[in-house]
Amino acid sequence: MARQSLCLLGSTGSIGRSTLDVIARHPDRYRVESLAACRRVDLLFEQICAFHPERVVMVDAEAAARLSTRCRDAGLTVEVLSGSESLAALAASDSVDTVLAAIVGAAGLLPTLAAVRAGKRVLLANKEALVMSGELMMSAARESGARILPVDSEHNAIF
């Protein structure tokens, strides 16, 4: 069985960290392609060292600059990007099979929608995405063939 390629949006939050714990126990099934966080440089750096993603995004540009310097100084070849546009590009990347959408609040809406429009399998931990744009999200999923799977008990009640 081929390993699933994952993009974790919100990797430094509690759901992202829990997901990485599961991935670490199943390296034969999952590969971390990309990680995204807002500004927790130290934790994202640790995750990069542990999971060796190809690309990471930090929404905060100053945090991204600090992370880039740390990675370069450590000899890591990960591509460090910044900004919300980069989040959407990460989520829609051809090299990603599955996207964990765990960015809190409205900040998670555009990258989640980008993943859905790209036909990804989306593990939805951000209820705001459905609350703010439920019809748009579901319509995009029907058009692209994306699968939206809730990973939170509140979401399971909806589905």
Short mmCIF file of C-alpha atoms in Angstrom, two decimals:
data_model
loop_
_atom_site.label_atom_id
_atom_site.label_comp_id
_atom_site.label_asym_id
_atom_site.label_seq_id
_atom_site.Cartn_x
_atom_site.Cartn_y
_atom_site.Cartn_z
CA MET A 1 0.00 0.00 0.00
CA ALA A 2 1.38 3.42 -0.98
CA ARG A 3 1.93 5.93 1.79
CA GLN A 4 -0.54 8.80 2.01
CA SER A 5 0.97 12.23 1.55
CA LEU A 6 -0.31 14.67 4.17
CA CYS A 7 -0.55 18.43 4.57
CA LEU A 8 -1.24 19.52 8.15
CA LEU A 9 -2.73 23.00 8.43
CA GLY A 10 -2.37 23.94 12.08
CA SER A 11 0.34 21.43 12.95
CA THR A 12 1.39 23.18 16.18
CA GLY A 13 -2.12 23.19 17.68
CA SER A 14 -3.52 20.37 19.81
CA ILE A 15 -5.18 18.53 16.90
CA GLY A 16 -2.11 18.93 14.70
CA ARG A 17 0.18 17.60 17.42
CA SER A 18 -2.14 14.65 18.09
CA THR A 19 -2.22 13.87 14.38
CA LEU A 20 1.58 13.91 14.20
CA ASP A 21 1.70 11.50 17.15
CA VAL A 22 -0.43 9.05 15.15
CA ILE A 23 1.67 9.57 12.01
CA ALA A 24 4.85 8.87 13.99
CA ARG A 25 3.44 5.47 14.95
CA HIS A 26 2.62 4.60 11.33
CA PRO A 27 5.53 5.75 9.14
CA ASP A 28 4.77 2.99 6.66
CA ARG A 29 1.31 4.47 5.98
CA TYR A 30 1.83 8.25 6.09
CA ARG A 31 4.31 10.81 4.83
CA VAL A 32 4.23 14.43 5.98
CA GLU A 33 4.54 16.50 2.80
CA SER A 34 3.89 19.88 4.41
CA LEU A 35 3.16 21.62 7.69
CA ALA A 36 1.64 25.00 8.48
CA ALA A 37 1.45 27.12 11.61
CA CYS A 38 0.99 30.72 12.60
CA ARG A 39 3.97 31.74 14.73
CA ARG A 40 5.23 28.93 16.99
CA VAL A 41 8.73 28.74 15.53
CA ASP A 42 10.29 26.41 18.11
CA LEU A 43 7.57 23.78 17.87
CA LEU A 44 7.39 23.89 14.07
CA PHE A 45 11.19 23.54 13.93
CA GLU A 46 10.94 20.40 16.11
CA GLN A 47 8.25 19.03 13.79
CA ILE A 48 10.43 19.71 10.74
CA CYS A 49 13.32 17.82 12.34
CA ALA A 50 11.07 14.88 13.21
CA PHE A 51 9.02 14.57 10.01
CA HIS A 52 11.16 16.14 7.24
CA PRO A 53 8.42 17.85 5.21
CA GLU A 54 9.22 19.30 1.80
CA ARG A 55 7.55 22.64 2.58
CA VAL A 56 6.25 24.57 5.57
CA VAL A 57 4.25 27.76 5.88
CA MET A 58 4.22 30.21 8.73
CA VAL A 59 1.45 32.75 8.38
CA ASP A 60 3.46 35.34 10.30
CA ALA A 61 6.25 36.66 8.04
CA GLU A 62 8.65 37.49 10.89
CA ALA A 63 8.23 34.01 12.34
CA ALA A 64 8.83 32.53 8.88
CA ALA A 65 12.08 34.48 8.58
CA ARG A 66 13.26 33.21 11.99
CA LEU A 67 12.30 29.65 11.06
CA SER A 68 14.06 29.88 7.71
CA THR A 69 17.26 30.99 9.42
CA ARG A 70 17.07 28.17 11.97
CA CYS A 71 16.49 25.58 9.26
CA ARG A 72 19.34 26.89 7.14
CA ASP A 73 21.69 26.95 10.16
CA ALA A 74 20.71 23.34 10.95
CA GLY A 75 21.38 22.23 7.37
CA LEU A 76 17.73 21.43 6.67
CA THR A 77 16.55 21.80 3.08
CA VAL A 78 12.86 22.44 3.79
CA GLU A 79 11.24 25.27 1.84
CA VAL A 80 9.87 27.90 4.25
CA LEU A 81 7.03 30.07 2.94
CA SER A 82 4.87 32.73 4.56
CA GLY A 83 1.45 34.27 4.24
CA SER A 84 -2.12 33.13 3.77
CA GLU A 85 -1.73 32.71 -0.01
CA SER A 86 0.99 30.16 0.65
CA LEU A 87 -1.39 28.25 2.94
CA ALA A 88 -3.88 27.86 0.10
CA ALA A 89 -1.14 26.78 -2.32
CA LEU A 90 0.12 24.21 0.19
CA ALA A 91 -3.36 22.75 0.67
CA ALA A 92 -4.02 22.47 -3.08
CA SER A 93 -0.59 21.09 -4.00
CA ASP A 94 -0.48 18.17 -6.42
CA SER A 95 1.96 16.40 -4.09
CA VAL A 96 -0.65 16.15 -1.30
CA ASP A 97 -3.32 13.43 -0.99
CA THR A 98 -4.92 14.42 2.31
CA VAL A 99 -5.22 17.75 4.12
CA LEU A 100 -5.85 18.10 7.85
CA ALA A 101 -7.69 21.42 8.23
CA ALA A 102 -7.02 22.36 11.86
CA ILE A 103 -6.39 26.11 11.67
CA VAL A 104 -8.64 27.86 14.16
CA GLY A 105 -11.25 30.39 13.08
CA ALA A 106 -11.68 32.24 9.82
CA ALA A 107 -7.97 31.91 8.98
CA GLY A 108 -8.60 28.28 8.05
CA LEU A 109 -11.38 28.98 5.56
CA LEU A 110 -9.42 29.82 2.38
CA PRO A 111 -6.84 27.02 2.60
CA THR A 112 -9.60 24.52 3.40
CA LEU A 113 -11.63 25.71 0.42
CA ALA A 114 -8.51 25.50 -1.77
CA ALA A 115 -8.02 21.87 -0.71
CA VAL A 116 -11.66 21.05 -1.44
CA ARG A 117 -11.55 22.74 -4.84
CA ALA A 118 -8.41 20.73 -5.65
CA GLY A 119 -10.31 17.51 -4.94
CA LYS A 120 -8.37 16.53 -1.84
CA ARG A 121 -9.47 14.29 0.97
CA VAL A 122 -10.01 16.88 3.73
CA LEU A 123 -9.97 15.93 7.39
CA LEU A 124 -11.99 18.79 8.84
CA ALA A 125 -11.21 19.90 12.38
CA ASN A 126 -12.18 23.54 11.77
CA LYS A 127 -15.91 23.92 12.31
CA GLU A 128 -15.81 27.58 11.29
CA ALA A 129 -15.17 26.55 7.69
CA LEU A 130 -18.56 24.84 7.56
CA VAL A 131 -20.37 27.44 9.66
CA MET A 132 -19.17 30.35 7.50
CA SER A 133 -19.41 28.71 4.11
CA GLY A 134 -21.15 25.37 4.38
CA GLU A 135 -23.01 25.51 1.06
CA LEU A 136 -19.97 26.86 -0.81
CA MET A 137 -17.74 24.17 0.72
CA MET A 138 -20.15 21.32 -0.04
CA SER A 139 -20.82 22.58 -3.57
CA ALA A 140 -17.07 22.75 -4.24
CA ALA A 141 -16.71 19.19 -2.90
CA ARG A 142 -19.41 17.91 -5.23
CA GLU A 143 -17.77 19.63 -8.23
CA SER A 144 -14.21 18.49 -7.48
CA GLY A 145 -14.90 15.07 -6.01
CA ALA A 146 -13.26 16.05 -2.73
CA ARG A 147 -14.11 14.06 0.37
CA ILE A 148 -14.71 16.02 3.56
CA LEU A 149 -14.36 13.91 6.68
CA PRO A 150 -15.03 15.33 10.16
CA VAL A 151 -12.39 14.60 12.77
CA ASP A 152 -14.13 16.26 15.71
CA SER A 153 -17.14 15.01 17.64
CA GLU A 154 -19.10 18.22 16.96
CA HIS A 155 -18.63 17.73 13.22
CA ASN A 156 -19.71 14.12 13.39
CA ALA A 157 -23.07 15.29 14.72
CA ILE A 158 -23.55 17.33 11.52
CA PHE A 159 -22.69 14.43 9.21
#
